[in-house]
Short mmCIF file of C-alpha atoms in Angstrom, two decimals:
data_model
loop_
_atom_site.label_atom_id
_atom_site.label_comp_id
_atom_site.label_asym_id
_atom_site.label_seq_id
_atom_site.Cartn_x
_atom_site.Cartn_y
_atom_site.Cartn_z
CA UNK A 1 -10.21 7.25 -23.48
CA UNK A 2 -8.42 6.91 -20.42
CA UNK A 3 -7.91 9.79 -17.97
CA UNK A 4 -4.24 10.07 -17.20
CA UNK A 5 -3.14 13.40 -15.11
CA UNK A 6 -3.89 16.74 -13.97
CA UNK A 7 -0.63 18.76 -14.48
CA UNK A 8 -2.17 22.18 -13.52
CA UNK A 9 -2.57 21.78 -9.66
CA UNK A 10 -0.65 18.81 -7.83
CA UNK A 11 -2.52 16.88 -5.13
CA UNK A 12 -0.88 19.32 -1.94
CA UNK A 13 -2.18 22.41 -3.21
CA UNK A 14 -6.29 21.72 -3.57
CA UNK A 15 -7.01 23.83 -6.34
CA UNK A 16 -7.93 23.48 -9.53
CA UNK A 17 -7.87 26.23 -12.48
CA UNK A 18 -10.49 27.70 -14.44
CA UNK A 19 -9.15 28.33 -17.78
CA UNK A 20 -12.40 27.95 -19.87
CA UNK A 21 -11.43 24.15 -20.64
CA UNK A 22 -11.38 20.72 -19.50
CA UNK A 23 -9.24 20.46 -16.52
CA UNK A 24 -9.36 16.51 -17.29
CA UNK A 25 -6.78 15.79 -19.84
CA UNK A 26 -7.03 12.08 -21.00
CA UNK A 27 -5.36 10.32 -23.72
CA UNK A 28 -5.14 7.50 -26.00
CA UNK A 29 -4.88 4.32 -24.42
CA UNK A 30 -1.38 2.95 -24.82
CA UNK A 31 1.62 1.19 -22.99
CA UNK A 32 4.49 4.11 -22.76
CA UNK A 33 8.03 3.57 -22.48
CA UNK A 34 9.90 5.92 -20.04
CA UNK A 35 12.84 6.97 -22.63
CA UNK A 36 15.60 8.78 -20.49
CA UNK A 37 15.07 6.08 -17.63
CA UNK A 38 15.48 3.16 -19.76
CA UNK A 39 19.41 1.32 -21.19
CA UNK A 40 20.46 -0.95 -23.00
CA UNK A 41 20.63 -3.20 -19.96
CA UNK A 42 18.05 -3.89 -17.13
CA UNK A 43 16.08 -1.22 -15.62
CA UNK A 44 13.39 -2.63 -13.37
CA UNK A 45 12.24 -2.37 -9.70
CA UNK A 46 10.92 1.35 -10.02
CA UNK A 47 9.18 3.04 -6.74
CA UNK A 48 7.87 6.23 -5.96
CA UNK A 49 7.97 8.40 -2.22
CA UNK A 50 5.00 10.91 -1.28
CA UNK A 51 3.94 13.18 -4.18
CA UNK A 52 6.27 16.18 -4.45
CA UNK A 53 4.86 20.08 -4.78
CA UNK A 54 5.15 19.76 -8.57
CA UNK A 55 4.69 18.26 -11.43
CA UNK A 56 8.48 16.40 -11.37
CA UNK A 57 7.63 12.67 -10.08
CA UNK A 58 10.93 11.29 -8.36
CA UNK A 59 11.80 7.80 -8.70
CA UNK A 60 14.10 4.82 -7.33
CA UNK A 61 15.17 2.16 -9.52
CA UNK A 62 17.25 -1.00 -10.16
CA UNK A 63 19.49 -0.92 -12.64
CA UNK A 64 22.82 -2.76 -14.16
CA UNK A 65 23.74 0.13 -17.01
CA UNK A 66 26.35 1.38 -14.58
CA UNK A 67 28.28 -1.44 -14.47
CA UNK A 68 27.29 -2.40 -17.89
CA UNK A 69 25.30 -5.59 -16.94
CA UNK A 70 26.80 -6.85 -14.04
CA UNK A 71 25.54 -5.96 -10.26
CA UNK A 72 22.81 -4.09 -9.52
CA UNK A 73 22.26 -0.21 -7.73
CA UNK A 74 19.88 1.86 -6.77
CA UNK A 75 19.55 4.96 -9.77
CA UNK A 76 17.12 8.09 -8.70
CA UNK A 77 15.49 9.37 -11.61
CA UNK A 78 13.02 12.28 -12.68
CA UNK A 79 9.68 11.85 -14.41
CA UNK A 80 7.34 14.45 -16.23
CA UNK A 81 4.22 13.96 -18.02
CA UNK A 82 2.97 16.77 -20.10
CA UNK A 83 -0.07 17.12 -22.24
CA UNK A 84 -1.82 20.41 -24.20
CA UNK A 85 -4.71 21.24 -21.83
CA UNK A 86 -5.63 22.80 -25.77
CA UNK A 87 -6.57 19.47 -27.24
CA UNK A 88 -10.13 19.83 -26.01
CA UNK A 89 -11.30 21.00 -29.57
CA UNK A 90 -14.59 19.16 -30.28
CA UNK A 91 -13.19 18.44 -33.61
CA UNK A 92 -9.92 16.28 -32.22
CA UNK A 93 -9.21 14.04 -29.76
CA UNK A 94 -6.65 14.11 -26.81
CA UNK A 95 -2.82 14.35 -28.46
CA UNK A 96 -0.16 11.96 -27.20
CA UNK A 97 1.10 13.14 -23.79
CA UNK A 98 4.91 13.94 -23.66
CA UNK A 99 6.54 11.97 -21.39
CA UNK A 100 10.30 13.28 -20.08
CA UNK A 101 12.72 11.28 -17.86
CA UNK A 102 15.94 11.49 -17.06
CA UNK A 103 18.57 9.67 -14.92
CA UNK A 104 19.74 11.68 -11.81
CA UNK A 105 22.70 9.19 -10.69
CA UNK A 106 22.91 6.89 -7.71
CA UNK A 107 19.73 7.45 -4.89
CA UNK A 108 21.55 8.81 -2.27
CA UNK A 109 18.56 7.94 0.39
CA UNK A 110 20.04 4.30 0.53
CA UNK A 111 23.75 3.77 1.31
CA UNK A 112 25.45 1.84 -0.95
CA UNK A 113 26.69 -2.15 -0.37
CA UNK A 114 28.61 -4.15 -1.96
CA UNK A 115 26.63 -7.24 -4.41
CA UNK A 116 23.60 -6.40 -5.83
CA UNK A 117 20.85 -3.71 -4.40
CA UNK A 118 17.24 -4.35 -5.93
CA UNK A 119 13.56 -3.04 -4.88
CA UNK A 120 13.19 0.06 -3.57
CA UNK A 121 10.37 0.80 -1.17
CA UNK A 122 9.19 3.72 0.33
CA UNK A 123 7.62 3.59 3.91
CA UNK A 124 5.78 6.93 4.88
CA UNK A 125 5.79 7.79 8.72
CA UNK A 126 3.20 9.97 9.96
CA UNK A 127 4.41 12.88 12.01
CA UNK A 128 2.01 15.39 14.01
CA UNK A 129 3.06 18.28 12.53
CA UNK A 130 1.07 19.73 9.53
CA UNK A 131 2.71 22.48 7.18
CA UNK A 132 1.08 25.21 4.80
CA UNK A 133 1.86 25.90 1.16
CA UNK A 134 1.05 28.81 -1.10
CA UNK A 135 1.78 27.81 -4.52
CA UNK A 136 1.64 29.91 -8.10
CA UNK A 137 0.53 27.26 -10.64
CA UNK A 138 1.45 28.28 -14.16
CA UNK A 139 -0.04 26.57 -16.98
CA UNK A 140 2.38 24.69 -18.95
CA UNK A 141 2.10 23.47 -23.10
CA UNK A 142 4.32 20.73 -24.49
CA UNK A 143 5.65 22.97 -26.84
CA UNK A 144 9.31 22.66 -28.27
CA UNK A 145 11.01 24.69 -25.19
CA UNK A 146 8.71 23.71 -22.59
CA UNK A 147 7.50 27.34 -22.30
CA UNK A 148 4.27 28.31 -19.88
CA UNK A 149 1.67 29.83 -22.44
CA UNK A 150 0.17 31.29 -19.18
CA UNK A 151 0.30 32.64 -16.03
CA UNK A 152 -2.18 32.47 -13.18
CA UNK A 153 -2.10 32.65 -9.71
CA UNK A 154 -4.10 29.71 -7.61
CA UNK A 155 -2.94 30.50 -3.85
CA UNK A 156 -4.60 28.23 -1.35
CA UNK A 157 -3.36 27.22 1.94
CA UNK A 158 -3.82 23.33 2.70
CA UNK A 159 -3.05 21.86 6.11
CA UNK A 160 -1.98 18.15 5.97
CA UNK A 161 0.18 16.22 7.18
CA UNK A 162 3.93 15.88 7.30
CA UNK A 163 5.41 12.35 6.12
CA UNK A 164 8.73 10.78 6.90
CA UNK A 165 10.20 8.70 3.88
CA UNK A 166 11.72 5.65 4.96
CA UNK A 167 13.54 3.18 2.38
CA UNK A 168 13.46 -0.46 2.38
CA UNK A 169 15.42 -2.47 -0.35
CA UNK A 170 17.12 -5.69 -0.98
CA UNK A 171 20.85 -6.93 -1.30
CA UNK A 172 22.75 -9.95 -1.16
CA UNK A 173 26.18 -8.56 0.15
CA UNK A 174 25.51 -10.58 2.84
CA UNK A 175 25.00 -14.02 0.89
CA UNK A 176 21.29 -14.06 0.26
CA UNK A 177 18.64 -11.95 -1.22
CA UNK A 178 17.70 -10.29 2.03
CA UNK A 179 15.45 -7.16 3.07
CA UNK A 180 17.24 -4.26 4.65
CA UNK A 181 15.65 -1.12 6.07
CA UNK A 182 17.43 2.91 6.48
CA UNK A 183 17.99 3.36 9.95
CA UNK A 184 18.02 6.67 11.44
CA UNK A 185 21.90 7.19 11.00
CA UNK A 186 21.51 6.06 7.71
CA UNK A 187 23.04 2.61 7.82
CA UNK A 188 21.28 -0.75 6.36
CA UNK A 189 20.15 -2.52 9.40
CA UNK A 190 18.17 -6.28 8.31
CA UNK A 191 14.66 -6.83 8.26
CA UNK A 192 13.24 -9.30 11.22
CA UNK A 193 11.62 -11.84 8.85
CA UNK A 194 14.99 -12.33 6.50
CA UNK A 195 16.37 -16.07 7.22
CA UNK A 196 19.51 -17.34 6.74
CA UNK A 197 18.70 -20.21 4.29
CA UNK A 198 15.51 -18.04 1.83
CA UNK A 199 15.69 -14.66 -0.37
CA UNK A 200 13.29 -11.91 0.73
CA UNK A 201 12.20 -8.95 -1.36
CA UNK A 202 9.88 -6.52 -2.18
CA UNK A 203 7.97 -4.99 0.68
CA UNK A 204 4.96 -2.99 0.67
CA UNK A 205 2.88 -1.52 3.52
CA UNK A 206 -0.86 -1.45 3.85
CA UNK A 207 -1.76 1.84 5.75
CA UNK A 208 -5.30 0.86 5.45
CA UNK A 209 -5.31 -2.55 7.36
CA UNK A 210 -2.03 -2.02 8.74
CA UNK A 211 -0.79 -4.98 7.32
CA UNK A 212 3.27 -5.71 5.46
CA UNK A 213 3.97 -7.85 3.01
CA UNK A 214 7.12 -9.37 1.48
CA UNK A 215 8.07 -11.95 -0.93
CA UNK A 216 10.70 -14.91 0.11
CA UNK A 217 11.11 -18.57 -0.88
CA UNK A 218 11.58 -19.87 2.14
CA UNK A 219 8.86 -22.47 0.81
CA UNK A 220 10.67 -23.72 -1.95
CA UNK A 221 9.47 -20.93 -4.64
CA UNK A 222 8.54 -17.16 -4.10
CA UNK A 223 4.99 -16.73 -2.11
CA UNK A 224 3.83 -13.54 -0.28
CA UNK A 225 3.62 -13.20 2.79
CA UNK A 226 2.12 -11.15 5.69
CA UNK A 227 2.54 -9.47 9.07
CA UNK A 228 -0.57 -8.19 10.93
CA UNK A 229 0.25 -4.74 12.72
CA UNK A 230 -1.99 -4.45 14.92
CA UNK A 231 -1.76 -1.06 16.72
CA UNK A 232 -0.77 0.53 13.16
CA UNK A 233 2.57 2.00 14.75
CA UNK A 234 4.20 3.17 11.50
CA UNK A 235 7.29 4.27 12.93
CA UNK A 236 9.07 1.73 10.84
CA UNK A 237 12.50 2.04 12.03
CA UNK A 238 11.37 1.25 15.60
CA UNK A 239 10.18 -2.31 14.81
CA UNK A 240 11.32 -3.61 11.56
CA UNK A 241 14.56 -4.57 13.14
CA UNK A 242 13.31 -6.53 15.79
CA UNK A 243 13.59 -10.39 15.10
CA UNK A 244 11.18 -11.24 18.19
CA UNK A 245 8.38 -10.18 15.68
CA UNK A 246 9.36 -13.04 13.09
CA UNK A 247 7.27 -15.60 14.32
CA UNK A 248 3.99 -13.45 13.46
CA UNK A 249 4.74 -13.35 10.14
CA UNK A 250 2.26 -15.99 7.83
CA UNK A 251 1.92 -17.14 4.70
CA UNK A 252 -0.79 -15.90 2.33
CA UNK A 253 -2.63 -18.40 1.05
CA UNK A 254 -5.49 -16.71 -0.89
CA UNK A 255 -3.06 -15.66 -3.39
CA UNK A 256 -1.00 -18.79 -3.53
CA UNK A 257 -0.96 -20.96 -6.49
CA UNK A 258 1.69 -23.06 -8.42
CA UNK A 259 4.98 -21.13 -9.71
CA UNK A 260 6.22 -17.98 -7.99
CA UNK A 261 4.56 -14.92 -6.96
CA UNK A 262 6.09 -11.94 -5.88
CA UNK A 263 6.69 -7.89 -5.88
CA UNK A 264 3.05 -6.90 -4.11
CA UNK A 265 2.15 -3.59 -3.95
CA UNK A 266 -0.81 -1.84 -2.04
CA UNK A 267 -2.73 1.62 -2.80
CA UNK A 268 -5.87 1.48 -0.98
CA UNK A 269 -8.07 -1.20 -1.34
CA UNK A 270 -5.93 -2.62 -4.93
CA UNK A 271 -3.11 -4.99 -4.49
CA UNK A 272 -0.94 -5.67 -7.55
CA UNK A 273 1.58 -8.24 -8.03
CA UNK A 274 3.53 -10.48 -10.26
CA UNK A 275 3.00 -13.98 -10.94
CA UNK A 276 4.36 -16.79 -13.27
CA UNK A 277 1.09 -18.62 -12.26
CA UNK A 278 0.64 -18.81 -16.61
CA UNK A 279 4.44 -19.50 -17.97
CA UNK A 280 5.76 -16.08 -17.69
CA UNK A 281 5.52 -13.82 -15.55
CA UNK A 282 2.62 -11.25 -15.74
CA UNK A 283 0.61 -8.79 -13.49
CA UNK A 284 -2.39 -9.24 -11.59
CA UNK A 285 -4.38 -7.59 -9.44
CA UNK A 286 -6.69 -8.09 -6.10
CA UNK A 287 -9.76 -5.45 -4.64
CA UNK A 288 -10.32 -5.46 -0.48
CA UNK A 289 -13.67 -5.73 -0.46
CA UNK A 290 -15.55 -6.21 3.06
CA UNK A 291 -13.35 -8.36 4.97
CA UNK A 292 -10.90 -9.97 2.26
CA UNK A 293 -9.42 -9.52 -0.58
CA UNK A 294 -11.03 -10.93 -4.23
CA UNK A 295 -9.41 -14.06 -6.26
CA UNK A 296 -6.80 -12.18 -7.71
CA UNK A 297 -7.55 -11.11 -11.66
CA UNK A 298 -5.21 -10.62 -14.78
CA UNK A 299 -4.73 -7.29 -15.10
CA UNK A 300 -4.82 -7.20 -19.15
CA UNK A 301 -8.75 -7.89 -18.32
CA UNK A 302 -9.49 -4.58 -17.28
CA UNK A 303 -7.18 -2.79 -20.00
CA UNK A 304 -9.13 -2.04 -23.59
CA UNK A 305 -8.60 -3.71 -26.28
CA UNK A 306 -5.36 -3.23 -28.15
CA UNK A 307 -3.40 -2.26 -25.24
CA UNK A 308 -0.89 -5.35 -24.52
CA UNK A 309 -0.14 -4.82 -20.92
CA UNK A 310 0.57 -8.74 -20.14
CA UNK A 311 2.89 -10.29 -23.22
CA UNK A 312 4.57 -13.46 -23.81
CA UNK A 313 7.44 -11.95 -22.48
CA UNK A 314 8.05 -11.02 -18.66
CA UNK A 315 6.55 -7.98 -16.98
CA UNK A 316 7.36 -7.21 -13.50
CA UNK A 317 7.29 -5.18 -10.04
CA UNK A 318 4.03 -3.52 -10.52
CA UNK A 319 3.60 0.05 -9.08
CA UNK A 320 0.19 1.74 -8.63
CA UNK A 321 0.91 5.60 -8.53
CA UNK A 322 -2.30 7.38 -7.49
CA UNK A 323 -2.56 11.17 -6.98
CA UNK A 324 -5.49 12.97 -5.78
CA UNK A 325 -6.78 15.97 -7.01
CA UNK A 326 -9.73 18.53 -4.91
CA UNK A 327 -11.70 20.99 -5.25
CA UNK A 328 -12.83 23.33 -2.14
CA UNK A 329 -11.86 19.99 -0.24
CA UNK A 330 -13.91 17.42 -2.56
CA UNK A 331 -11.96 15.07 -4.71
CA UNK A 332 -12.05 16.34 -7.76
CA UNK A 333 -9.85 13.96 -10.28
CA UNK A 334 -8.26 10.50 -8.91
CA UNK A 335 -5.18 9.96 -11.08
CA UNK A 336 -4.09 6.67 -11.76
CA UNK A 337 -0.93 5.48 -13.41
CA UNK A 338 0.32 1.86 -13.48
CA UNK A 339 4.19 1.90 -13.51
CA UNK A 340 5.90 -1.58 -14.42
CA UNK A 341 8.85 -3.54 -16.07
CA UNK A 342 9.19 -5.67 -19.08
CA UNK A 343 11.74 -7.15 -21.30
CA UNK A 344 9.44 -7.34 -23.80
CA UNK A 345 10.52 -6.59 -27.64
CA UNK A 346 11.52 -3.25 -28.77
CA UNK A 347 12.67 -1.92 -26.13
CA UNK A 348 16.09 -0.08 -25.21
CA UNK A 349 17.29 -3.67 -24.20
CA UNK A 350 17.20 -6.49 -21.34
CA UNK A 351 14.37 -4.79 -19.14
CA UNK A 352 12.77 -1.68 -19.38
CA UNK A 353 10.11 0.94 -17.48
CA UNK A 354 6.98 1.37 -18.88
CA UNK A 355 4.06 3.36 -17.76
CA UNK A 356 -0.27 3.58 -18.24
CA UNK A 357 -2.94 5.09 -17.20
CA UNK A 358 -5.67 2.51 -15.42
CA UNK A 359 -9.26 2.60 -16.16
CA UNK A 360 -11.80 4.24 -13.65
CA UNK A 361 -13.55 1.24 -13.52
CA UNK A 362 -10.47 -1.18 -12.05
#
């Protein structure tokens, strides 16, 4: 079984409740459509900002359903993953989880352009200032209404600190495919490393190494590539404007193989990313370990048998969401969910979201 989510206690709060049971809910392994999230046309590109003080995980998304197929926006949606905490009965194993999503419109954290607007990023800033939170934590069942079965009180005070969401995305109302960050008034200002003759897309920050990465073609096909920030200033809006910082940015060659390879995304020491390295594309991931990062692997390798996470169709924009759980200030329960796209069959149509938990041992 794979472990999937805590719902009782979100990662801000640092507590976990004693109910008598299993505060580890797992379930089957499985690949899990987001229904409410996904159309009839393509719905792809999904990212996720800091975890919120509940169980609701917000989203950003591309999508075409508004203008039934044709350009591209930006859609905010809601995410929910329930499970009985009562399945724990020696004499059954974990029931399905309950998965609930549901559109919320256009995400109004990125102004909208004319053209197409594609892959959303979140970029965290790191402010001084650290903020308390007493929380009541009710314990919730997947029953028909959604009703708590339970109510407890878990009041603890956690001290952490405060992040800044910035948004990064592409659009080509200017021409080409280009990078664009949210300036401080709100506007779309242009990334330094765009070019007037490539595409650029899908950024990602390393807060670990301090290190961005993109995707263009300014090659001839889509590669990754890299800028080292040295003195880990992640004040974003401050520097990813200035063009005199273009000429630092490299190619990564460690990941770089025939065919395109694109949408990178970093949570700790895992990279993930999509490649057409095989025929279509598919999603593979890379572990920093001492100096470097590994050869990159499929991903399907580390999923059990019977779960098809790489098909002969296309799957796409990989996004690792990890949530911490503790315990008197000791990690408790790492929760790891692989969020991803696929126009694979029997879906709602073109592409869709999908969603699974990751084995402990990736």
């Amino acid at each position: 079984m794979l472990p999937v989510l805590l719902i009782l206690c979100p990662a801000a709060t640092g507590c976990v409740l004693d109910y008598g049971l299993d505060n580890r809910l797992e379930m089957t392994p499985g690949i899990h459509s987001i229904e409410g999230l996904n159309t009839p046309y393509d719905d792809f590109n999904v990212a996720a900002p800091p975890p919120p003080l509940h169980y609701v995980i917000p989203l950003a998304f591309a999508s075409n359903a508004h203008q039934h197929g044709a350009e591209f926006d930006i859609v905010e949606g809601h995410l929910e993953i329930l499970q009985s905490p009562y399945h724990q009965r020696r004499d059954q194993g974990p029931g399905p989880p309950m998965i609930q999503a549901r559109r919320q419109g256009r995400f109004p954290s990125i102004p909208e352009l004319p053209g197409n607007q594609r892959g959303p990023t979140a970029l965290l800033t790191e402010r001084t200032a650290a903020v308390s939170y007493v929380l009541r934590i009710g314990l919730f069942h997947p029953d028909r209404r959604g009703r708590p079965l339970g109510q407890r009180d878990c009041v603890r005070i956690s001290m952490f600190p405060w992040w800044d969401v910035g948004w990064v995305f592409d659009s080509d109302h200017e021409g080409n495919r280009n990078l664009y960050f949210v300036d401080e008034k709100g506007e779309a200002r242009p990334f330094f490393a765009n070019t007037a003759k490539s595409d650029e897309a899908y950024l990602t920050y390393d807060y670990r190494r301090h290190q961005l990465y993109f995707s263009s073609n300014r090659s001839g096909r889509y590669r990754i590539y890299r800028f080292d920030n040295p003195d880990g200033n992640t004040d974003f809006r401050a520097w990813l404007g200035d063009k005199t910082l273009a000429g630092l940015i490299e190619p990564v060659d460690e990941w770089a193989e025939h065919g395109d390879t694109l949408a990178p995304h970093v949570a700790g020491d895992l990279l993930v990313f999509a490649s057409d390295r095989h025929g279509q594309f598919d999603l593979f991931v890379t572990r920093f370990r001492g100096d470097r990062w590994q050869s990159p692997r499929n991903l399907q390798q580390f999923l059990p048998e019977g779960v098809s996470l790489n098909t002969k169709a296309d799957e796409f924009r990989p996004l690792l969401l990890k949530r911490w759980f503790f315990d008197q200030g000791e990690l408790y329960y790492p929760w790891r969910l692989l969020l991803f796209s696929s126009n694979r069959p029997g879906g709602s149509g073109g592409y869709d979201l999908y969603l699974t938990a990751l084995p402990e041992t990736l």
